[in-house]
XYZ file of C-alpha atoms in Angstrom:
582
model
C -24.201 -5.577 7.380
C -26.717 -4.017 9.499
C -25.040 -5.151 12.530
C -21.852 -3.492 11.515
C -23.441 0.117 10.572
C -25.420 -0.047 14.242
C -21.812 -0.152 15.581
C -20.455 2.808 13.577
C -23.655 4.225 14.051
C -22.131 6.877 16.276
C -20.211 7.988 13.708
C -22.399 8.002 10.910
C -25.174 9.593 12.583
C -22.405 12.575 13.096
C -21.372 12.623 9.666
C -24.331 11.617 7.826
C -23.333 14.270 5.391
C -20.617 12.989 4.324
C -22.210 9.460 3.543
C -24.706 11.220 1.782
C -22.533 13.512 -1.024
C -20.407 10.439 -1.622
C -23.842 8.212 -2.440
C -24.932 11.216 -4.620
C -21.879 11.499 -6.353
C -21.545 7.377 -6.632
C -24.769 7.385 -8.048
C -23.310 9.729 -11.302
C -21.317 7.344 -12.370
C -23.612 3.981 -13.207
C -25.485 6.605 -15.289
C -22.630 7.637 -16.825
C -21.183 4.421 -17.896
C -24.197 3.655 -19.702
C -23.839 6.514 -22.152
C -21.045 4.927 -24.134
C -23.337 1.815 -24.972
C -25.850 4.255 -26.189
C -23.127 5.909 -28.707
C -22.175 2.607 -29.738
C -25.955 1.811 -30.624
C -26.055 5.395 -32.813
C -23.202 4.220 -34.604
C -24.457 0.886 -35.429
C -27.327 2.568 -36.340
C -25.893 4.759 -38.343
C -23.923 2.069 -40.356
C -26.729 0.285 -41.316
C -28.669 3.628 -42.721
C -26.771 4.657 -46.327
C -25.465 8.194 -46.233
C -25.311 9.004 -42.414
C -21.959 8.546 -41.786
C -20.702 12.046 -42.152
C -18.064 14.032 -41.075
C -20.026 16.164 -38.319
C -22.457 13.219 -37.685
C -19.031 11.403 -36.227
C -17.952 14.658 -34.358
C -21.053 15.970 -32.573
C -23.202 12.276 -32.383
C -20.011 10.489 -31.438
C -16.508 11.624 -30.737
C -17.431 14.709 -29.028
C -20.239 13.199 -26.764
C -17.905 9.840 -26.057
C -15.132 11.994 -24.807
C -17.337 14.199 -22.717
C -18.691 11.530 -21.043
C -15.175 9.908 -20.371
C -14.135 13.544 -18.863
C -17.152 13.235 -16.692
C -16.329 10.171 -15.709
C -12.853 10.945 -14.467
C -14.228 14.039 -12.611
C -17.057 12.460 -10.604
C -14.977 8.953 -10.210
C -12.136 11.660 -8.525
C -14.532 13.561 -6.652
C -15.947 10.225 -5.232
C -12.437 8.722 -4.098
C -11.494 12.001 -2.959
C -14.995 12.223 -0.511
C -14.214 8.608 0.257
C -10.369 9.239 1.484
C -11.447 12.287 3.133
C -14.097 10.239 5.080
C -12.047 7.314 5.796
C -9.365 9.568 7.625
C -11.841 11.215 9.619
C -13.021 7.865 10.521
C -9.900 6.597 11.687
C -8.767 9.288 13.603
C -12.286 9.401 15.197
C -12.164 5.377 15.574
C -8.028 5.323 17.259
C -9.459 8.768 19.595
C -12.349 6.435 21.004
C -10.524 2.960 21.353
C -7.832 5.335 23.719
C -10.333 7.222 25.071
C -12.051 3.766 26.629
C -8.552 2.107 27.713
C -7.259 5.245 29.515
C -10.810 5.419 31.578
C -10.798 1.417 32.129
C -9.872 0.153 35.779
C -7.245 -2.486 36.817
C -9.611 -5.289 35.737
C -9.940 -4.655 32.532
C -6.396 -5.233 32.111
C -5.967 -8.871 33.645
C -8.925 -9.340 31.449
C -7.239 -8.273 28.033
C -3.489 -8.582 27.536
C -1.295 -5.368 26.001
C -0.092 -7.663 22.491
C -4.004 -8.639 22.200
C -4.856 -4.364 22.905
C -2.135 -3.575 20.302
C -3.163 -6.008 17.791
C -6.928 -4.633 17.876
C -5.497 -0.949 17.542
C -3.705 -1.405 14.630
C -5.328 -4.351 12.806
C -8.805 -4.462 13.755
C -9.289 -0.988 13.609
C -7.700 -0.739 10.392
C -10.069 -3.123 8.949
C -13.089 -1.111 10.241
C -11.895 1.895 9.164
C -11.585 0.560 5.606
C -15.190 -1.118 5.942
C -16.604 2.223 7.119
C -14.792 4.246 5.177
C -15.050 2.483 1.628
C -16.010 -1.103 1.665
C -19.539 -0.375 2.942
C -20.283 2.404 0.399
C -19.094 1.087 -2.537
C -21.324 -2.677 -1.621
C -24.329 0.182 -1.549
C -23.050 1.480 -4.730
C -22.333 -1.134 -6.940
C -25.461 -2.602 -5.951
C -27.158 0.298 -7.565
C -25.172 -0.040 -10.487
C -26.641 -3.389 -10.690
C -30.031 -1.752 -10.069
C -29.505 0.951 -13.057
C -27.801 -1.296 -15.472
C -30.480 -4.132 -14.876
C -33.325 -1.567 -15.493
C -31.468 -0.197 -18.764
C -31.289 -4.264 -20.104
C -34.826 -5.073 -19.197
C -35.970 -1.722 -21.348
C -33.973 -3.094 -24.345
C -35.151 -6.898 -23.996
C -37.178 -7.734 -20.717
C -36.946 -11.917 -21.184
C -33.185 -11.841 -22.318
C -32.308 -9.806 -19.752
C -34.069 -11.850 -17.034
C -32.552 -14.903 -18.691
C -29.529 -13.251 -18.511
C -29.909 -12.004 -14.927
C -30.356 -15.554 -13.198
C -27.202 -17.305 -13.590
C -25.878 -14.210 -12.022
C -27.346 -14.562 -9.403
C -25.681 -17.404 -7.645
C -22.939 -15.511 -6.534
C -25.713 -13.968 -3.837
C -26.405 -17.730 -3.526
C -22.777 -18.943 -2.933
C -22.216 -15.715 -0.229
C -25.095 -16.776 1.937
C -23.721 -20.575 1.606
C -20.152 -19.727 2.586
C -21.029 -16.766 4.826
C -20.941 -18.642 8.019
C -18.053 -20.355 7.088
C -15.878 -17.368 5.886
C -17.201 -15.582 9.097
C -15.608 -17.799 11.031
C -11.914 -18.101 9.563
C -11.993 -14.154 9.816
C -12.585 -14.637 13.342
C -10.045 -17.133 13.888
C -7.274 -15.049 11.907
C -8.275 -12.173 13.986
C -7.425 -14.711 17.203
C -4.842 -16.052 16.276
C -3.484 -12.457 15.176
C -3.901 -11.365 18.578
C -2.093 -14.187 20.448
C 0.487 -13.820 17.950
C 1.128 -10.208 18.974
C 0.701 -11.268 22.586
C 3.600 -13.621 22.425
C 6.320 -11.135 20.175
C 5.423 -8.610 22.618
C 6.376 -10.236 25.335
C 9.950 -11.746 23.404
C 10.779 -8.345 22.804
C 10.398 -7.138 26.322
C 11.864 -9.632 28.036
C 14.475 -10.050 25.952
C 17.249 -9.563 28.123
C 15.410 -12.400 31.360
C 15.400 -14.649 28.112
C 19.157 -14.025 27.323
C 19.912 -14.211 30.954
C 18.798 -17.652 30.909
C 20.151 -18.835 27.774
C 15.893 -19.837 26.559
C 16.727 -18.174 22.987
C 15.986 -21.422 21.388
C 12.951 -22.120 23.502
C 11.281 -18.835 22.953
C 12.020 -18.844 18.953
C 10.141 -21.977 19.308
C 7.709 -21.002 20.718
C 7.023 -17.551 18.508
C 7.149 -20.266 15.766
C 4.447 -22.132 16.632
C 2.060 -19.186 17.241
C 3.124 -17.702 13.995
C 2.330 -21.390 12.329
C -0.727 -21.024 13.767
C -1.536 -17.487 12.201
C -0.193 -18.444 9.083
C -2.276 -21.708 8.628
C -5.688 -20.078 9.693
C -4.307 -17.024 7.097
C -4.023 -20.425 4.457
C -7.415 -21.772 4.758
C -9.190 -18.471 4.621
C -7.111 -17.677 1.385
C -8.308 -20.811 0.038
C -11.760 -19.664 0.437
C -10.858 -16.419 -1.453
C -9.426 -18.752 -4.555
C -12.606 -20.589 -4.556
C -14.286 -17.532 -4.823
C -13.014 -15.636 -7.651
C -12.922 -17.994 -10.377
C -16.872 -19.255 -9.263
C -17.607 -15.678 -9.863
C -15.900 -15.771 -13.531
C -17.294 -19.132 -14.045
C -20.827 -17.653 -13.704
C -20.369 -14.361 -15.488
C -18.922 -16.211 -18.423
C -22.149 -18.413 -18.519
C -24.443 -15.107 -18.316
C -21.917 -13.836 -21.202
C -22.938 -17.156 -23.293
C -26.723 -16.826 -22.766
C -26.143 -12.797 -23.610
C -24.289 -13.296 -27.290
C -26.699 -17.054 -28.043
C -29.991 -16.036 -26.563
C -29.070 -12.369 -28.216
C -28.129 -13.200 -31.307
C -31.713 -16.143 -31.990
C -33.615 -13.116 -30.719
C -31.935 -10.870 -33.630
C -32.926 -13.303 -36.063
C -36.515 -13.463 -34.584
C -35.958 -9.481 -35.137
C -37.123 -8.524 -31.508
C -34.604 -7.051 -31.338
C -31.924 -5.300 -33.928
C -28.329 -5.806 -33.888
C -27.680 -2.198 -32.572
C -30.166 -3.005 -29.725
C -28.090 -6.643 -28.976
C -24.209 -5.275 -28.897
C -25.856 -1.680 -26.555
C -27.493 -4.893 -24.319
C -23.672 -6.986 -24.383
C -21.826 -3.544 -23.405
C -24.693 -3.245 -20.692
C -23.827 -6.796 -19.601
C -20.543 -5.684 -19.229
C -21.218 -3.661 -16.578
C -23.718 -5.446 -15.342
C -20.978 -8.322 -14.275
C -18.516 -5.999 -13.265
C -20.232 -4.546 -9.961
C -21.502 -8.269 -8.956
C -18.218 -10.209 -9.070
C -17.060 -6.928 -6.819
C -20.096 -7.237 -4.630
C -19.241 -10.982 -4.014
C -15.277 -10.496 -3.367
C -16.217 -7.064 -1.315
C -18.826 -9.380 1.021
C -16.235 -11.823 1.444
C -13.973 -9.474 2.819
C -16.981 -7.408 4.664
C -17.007 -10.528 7.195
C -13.371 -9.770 7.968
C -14.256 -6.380 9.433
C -17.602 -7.575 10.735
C -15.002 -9.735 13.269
C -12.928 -6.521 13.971
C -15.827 -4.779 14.754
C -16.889 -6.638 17.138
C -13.634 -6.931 18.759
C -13.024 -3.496 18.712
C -16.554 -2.787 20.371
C -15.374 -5.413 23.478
C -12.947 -2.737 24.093
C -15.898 0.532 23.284
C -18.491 -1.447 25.291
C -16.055 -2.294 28.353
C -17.321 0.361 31.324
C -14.719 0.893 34.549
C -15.916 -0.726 37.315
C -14.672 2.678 39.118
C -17.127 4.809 39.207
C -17.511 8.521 40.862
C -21.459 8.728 42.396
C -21.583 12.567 42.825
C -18.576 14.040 40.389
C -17.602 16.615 43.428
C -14.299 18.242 43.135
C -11.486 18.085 45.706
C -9.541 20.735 46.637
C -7.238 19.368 49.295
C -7.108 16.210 51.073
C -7.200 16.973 54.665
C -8.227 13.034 56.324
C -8.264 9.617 54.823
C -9.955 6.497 56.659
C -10.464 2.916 56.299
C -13.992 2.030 57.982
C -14.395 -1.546 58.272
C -12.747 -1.910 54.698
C -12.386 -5.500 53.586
C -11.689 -6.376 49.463
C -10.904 -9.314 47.300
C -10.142 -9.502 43.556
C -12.656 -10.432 41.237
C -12.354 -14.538 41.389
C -10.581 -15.340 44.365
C -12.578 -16.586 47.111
C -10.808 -14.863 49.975
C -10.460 -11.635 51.204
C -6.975 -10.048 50.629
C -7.695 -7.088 53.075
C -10.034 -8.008 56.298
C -11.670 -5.167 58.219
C -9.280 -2.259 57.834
C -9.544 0.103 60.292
C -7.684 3.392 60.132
C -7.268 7.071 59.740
C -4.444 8.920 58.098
C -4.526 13.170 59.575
C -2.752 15.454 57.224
C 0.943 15.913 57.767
C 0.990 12.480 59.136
C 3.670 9.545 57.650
C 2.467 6.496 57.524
C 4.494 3.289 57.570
C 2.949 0.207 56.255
C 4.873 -2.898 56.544
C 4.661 -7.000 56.766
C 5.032 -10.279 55.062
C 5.240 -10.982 51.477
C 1.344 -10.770 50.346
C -0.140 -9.660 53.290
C -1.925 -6.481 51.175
C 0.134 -3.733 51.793
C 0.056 -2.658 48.019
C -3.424 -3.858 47.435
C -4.467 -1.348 50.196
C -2.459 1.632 48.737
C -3.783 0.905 45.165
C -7.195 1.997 47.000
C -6.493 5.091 47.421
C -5.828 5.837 43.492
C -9.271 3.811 42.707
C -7.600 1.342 40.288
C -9.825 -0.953 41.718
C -13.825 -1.584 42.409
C -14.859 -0.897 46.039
C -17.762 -1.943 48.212
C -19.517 1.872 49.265
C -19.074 3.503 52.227
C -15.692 2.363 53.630
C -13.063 4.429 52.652
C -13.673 8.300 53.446
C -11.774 11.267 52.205
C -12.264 14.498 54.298
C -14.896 12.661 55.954
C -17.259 12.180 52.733
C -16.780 9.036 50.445
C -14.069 8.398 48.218
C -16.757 7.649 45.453
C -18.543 11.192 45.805
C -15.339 12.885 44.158
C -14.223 12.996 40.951
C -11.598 10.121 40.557
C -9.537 11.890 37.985
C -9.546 14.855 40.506
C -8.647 12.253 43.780
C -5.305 11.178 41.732
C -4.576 14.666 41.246
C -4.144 15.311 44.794
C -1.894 12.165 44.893
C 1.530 11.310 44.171
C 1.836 7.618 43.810
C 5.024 5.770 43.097
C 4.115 2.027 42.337
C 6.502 -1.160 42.596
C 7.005 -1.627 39.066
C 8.496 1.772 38.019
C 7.310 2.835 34.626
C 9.096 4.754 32.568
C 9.204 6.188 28.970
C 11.408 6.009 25.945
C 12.375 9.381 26.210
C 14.761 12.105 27.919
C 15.593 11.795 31.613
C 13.852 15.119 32.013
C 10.608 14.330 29.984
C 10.321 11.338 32.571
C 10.447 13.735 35.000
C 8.743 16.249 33.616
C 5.681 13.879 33.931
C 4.654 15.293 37.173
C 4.109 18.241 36.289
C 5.168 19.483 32.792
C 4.616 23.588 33.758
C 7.420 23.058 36.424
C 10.694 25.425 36.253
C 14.311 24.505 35.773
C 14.239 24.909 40.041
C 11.630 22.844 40.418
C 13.033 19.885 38.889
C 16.465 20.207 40.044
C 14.624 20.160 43.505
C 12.953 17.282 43.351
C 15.842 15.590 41.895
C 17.711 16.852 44.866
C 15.128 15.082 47.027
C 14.982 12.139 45.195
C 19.351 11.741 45.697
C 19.234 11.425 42.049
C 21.542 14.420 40.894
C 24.913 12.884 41.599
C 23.468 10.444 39.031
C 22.305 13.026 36.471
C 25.979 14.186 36.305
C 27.225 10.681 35.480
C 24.519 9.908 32.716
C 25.961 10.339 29.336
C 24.071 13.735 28.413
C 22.740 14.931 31.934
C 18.675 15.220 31.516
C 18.759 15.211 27.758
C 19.832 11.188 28.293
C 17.002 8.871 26.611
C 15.932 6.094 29.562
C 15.466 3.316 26.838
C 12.408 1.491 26.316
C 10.980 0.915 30.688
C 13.987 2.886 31.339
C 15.879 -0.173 29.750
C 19.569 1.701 30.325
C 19.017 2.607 33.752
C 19.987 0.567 37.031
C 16.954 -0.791 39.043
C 18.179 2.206 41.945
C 17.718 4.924 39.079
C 15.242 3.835 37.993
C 13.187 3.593 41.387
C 14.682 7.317 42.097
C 13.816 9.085 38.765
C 9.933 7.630 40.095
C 10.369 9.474 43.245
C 11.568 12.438 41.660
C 8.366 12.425 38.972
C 6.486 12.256 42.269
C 8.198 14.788 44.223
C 7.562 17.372 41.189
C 3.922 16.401 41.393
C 3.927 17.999 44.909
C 0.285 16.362 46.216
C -1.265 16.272 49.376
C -0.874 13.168 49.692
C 3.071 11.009 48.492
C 2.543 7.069 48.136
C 5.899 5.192 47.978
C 4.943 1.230 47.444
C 7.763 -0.447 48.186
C 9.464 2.159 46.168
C 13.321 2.694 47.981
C 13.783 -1.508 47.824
C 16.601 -0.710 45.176
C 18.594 1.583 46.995
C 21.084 1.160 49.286
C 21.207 2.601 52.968
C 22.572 5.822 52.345
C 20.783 6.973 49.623
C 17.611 5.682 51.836
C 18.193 8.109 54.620
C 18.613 10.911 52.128
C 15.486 10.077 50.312
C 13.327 9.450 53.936
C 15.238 12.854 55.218
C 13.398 14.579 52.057
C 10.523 14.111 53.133
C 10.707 15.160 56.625
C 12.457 18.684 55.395
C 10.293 19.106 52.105
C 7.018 17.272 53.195
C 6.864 17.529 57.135
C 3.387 19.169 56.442
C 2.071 16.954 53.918
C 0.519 13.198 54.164
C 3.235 10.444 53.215
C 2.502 7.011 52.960
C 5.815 4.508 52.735
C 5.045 0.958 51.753
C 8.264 -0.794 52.443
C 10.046 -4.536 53.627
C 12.923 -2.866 55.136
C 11.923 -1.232 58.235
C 14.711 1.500 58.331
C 12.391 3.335 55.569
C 9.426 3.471 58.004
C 11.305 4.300 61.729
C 10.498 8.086 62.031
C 6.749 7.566 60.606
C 4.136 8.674 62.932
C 2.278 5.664 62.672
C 3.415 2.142 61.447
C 0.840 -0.398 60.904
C 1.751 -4.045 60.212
C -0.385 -6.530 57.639
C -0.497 -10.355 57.980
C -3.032 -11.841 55.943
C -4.593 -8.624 55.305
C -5.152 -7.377 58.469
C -3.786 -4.469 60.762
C -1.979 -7.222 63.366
C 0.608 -4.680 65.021
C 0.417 -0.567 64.786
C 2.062 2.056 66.487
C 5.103 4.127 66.369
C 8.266 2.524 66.266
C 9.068 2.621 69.922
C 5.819 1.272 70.658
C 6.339 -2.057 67.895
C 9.518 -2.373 69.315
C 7.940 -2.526 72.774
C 5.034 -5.080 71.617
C 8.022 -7.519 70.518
C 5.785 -9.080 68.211
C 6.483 -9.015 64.429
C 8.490 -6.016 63.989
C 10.121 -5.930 66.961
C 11.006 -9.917 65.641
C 12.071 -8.467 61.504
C 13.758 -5.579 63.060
C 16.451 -7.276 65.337
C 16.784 -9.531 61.840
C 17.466 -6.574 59.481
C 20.095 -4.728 61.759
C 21.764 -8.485 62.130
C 21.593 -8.655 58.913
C 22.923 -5.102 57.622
C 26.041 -5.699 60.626
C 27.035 -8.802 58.921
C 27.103 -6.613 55.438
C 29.368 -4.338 57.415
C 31.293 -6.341 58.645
């Protein structure tokens, strides 16, 4: 338990009042429960004492004091769940703001390390069953608990020994929870697990659900969303088996503490230490004496269920970018960029993917970056938006390092088109719109224009009020790539990045696109990452990757000249692209 309020601790400590009014309100209502017993004892009293049962002894000794305390009760009891709800909606909004807060600052690795069904599946589930903890599970542990405490120091002032006697059977159930605890802890984890591949797997069914149509694996993949939901489902059994076992060893031993209550109780009325009045106020005590432990017991049981979440929720709060900025400096404009000696590989291979890069990009300068299939071109781009950790001091913006400035501040000032194109479930212009929301009507329809994408606007079914689909789901790979360019071509940056981004397209709309940029960005930094060399002719310098390093660079004329590589995939692509004409 202490584990689990260190690692809401950040909230608590921040809204320690509210813990505290809900604890002093709780605390009311054990003290109010036990007034009832105490009318009851009057009455009994009262029966056995000729001539007090009157008329205003009933009103003002018990009617009017029994239904006082029962409006009380209903006010503080509605205050408390009222506090409680309150506090368990902060809580979750403050718990959902934090587990974004730590994915949208996290680097590429943290996302080959954690998979998007296993993120979703600790946003909604685990998270829920923190919030529920923090919000009411953990208070009302603390709180029945001191009901325990109140109602056990009420019986011992009635009948110390009976109420000790009374007081050990029920005890066990503290017994069986530190027996089963490392038992139950475990199933919770491995429903939480298995939750999370479960998730893993629909999520991936449901976006590739037209691949698995196109290759007729409906069968397969129901299979295999079958098994992991088997899986859930049995781990889900067992751990509900544990809760059955529970509940009725609870009853079992509050029914034997009920025996020793009404047979201890009644020998010690006919040794007269006590009276009968005294015996059925200690029974009603009982009564809520049992109530709060049974709850403690289930509310434990479940406690280990969000002990699990929490900690799988705090992989995600405790996860730190490997990106990090060393100074914080601004950046107003990116004038240079260079490559000194730069050489990288992803965290477990045991190769370099890019070998001592060497090379400087001046402003208003295109840069063409071609070559095999995996010989880094994207991996080296990607640098440039710091997705990924760096070794210092080898890639230099305006001549200082790229770690000095802000990194939030470096992507401003760059417009980066990736090969996978992602878009949102939402209007063609919202997509767009992404690159800079404050633009005008004649700034999109510009960078539309640039992108070739308005003969396509015209066709879609309501111009840029069309909804894209789910990853732009009704669009054609070649609109899709486009509406990218466009987003970026709104963004306007110093610097454009196209990986591999006009592959879709076909020659026409190519030339358009690569004509843009020479008209609307002749005075800006481009950078085209591309296989077909047509996209990268009229760059100012072309560099060519094999294995990760710079083999060939130049301007076209010169690679042509070289006849190595390009020269070599150049000849190739014009054969090929003449036998298309053809």
């Amino acid at each position: 338990m202490f584990k689990f309020i260190k690692s809401l601790w950040w909230f608590i400590s921040k809204h320690w009042y509210h813990y505290f009014s809900i604890v002093l309100v709780g605390l009311v209502l054990p003290v109010l429960n036990l007034v009832p017993a105490g009318i009851v004892k009057i009455l009994i009293d009262a029966v056995e004492k000729e001539n007090q049962i009157t008329i205003p002894f009933l009103i003002y000794w018990v009617i009017l004091p029994y239904l006082g305390t029962m409006l009380a009760i209903y006010v503080v009891a509605t205050t408390k769940r009222v506090l409680q709800n309150r506090l368990k909606i902060k809580l979750y909004y403050a718990l959902q703001v934090r587990y974004m807060e730590n994915i949208l600052v996290q680097d590429a690795t943290f996302f080959e390390r954690f998979q998007s069904g296993d993120l979703l599946t600790r946003a909604l589930g685990d998270v829920k069953s923190v919030n529920f903890s923090g919000g009411n599970r953990l208070l009302n542990i603390f709180l029945e608990f001191m009901t325990v405490i109140i109602t056990l120091v009420a019986m011992i002032l009635i009948d110390p020994v009976l109420a000790i006697l009374c007081f050990i059977p029920l005890s066990f159930i503290f017994v069986a929870n530190l027996l089963l605890k490392r038992k139950v802890k475990r199933n919770w984890q491995l429903v939480r697990e298995k939750s999370s591949l479960m998730g893993n797997v629909i999520l991936e069914s449901i976006t590739n659900v037209r691949t698995i149509r196109a290759f007729s694996k409906e069968e397969e993949n129901y299979e295999k969303n079958l098994k992991y939901s088997q899986d859930t489902y049995d781990v889900e059994k067992a751990n509900l088996k544990i809760n059955v076992i529970f509940q009725p060893m609870f009853q079992s031993i509050v029914a034997v503490a009920t025996v020793i209550a009404y047979g201890l109780g009644a020998y010690f009325c006919y040794l007269e230490k006590i009276n009968v009045a005294e015996l059925a106020q200690f029974v009603l005590y009982l009564n809520l004496f049992q109530a709060p432990l049974t709850n403690i017991g289930n509310m434990i049981n479940n406690f280990y269920q969000s002990l699990i979440s929490a900690e799988r929720i705090n992989e995600i709060y405790d996860s730190k970018s490997m990106v990090v900025d060393k100074h914080n400096e601004e950046l107003d404009k990116i004038q240079t960029i260079e490559f000194k000696g730069f050489s990288f590989r992803y965290d477990g291979d045991h190769e370099d993917i890019l070998k001592n890069i060497d090379l400087k990009i001046e402003e208003g300068q295109t840069l063409g970056i071609v070559g095999k299939t995996g010989s880094g071109k994207s991996t080296l781009v990607r640098q440039l938006v710091r997705q990924l950790p760096i070794e210092e001091g080898k890639i230099f913006i305006n001549g200082e390092e790229i770690e000095d400035f802000n990194q939030q501040n470096v992507r401003k000032h760059i417009g980066y088109v990736p090969q996978e194109h992602v878009l949102f479930s939402r209007s063609v212009l919202k997509n767009v719109l992404l690159g800079d929301s404050n633009a005008t009507e004649e700034e999109v329809n510009e960078a539309v224009m640039m992108a070739d994408f308005e003969k396509d606007i015209a066709e879609l079914s309501n111009g840029y009020d069309t909804i894209v689909g789910e990853y732009g789901v009704t669009l054609s790979g070649g609109q899709k790539q486009r509406l990218a360019i466009a987003r970026a071509f709104l963004k306007n940056a110093d610097v454009l990045v196209l990986d591999d981004s006009l592959s879709a397209v076909d020659g026409k709309t190519e030339s358009n696109i690569i004509h843009s940029l020479k008209k609307y960005r002749g005075n800006r930094t481009n950078i085209i990452v591309a296989h077909r060399l047509s996209a990268v002719m009229n760059a100012n310098l072309i560099i060519v990757l094999d294995q990760g390093e710079i083999v060939e660079r130049g301007t076209h004329e010169e690679l042509m000249a070289l006849k190595g590589w390009y020269y070599e995939q150049f000849l190739a692509q014009q054969m090929e692209e003449g036998d298309e004409n053809e």
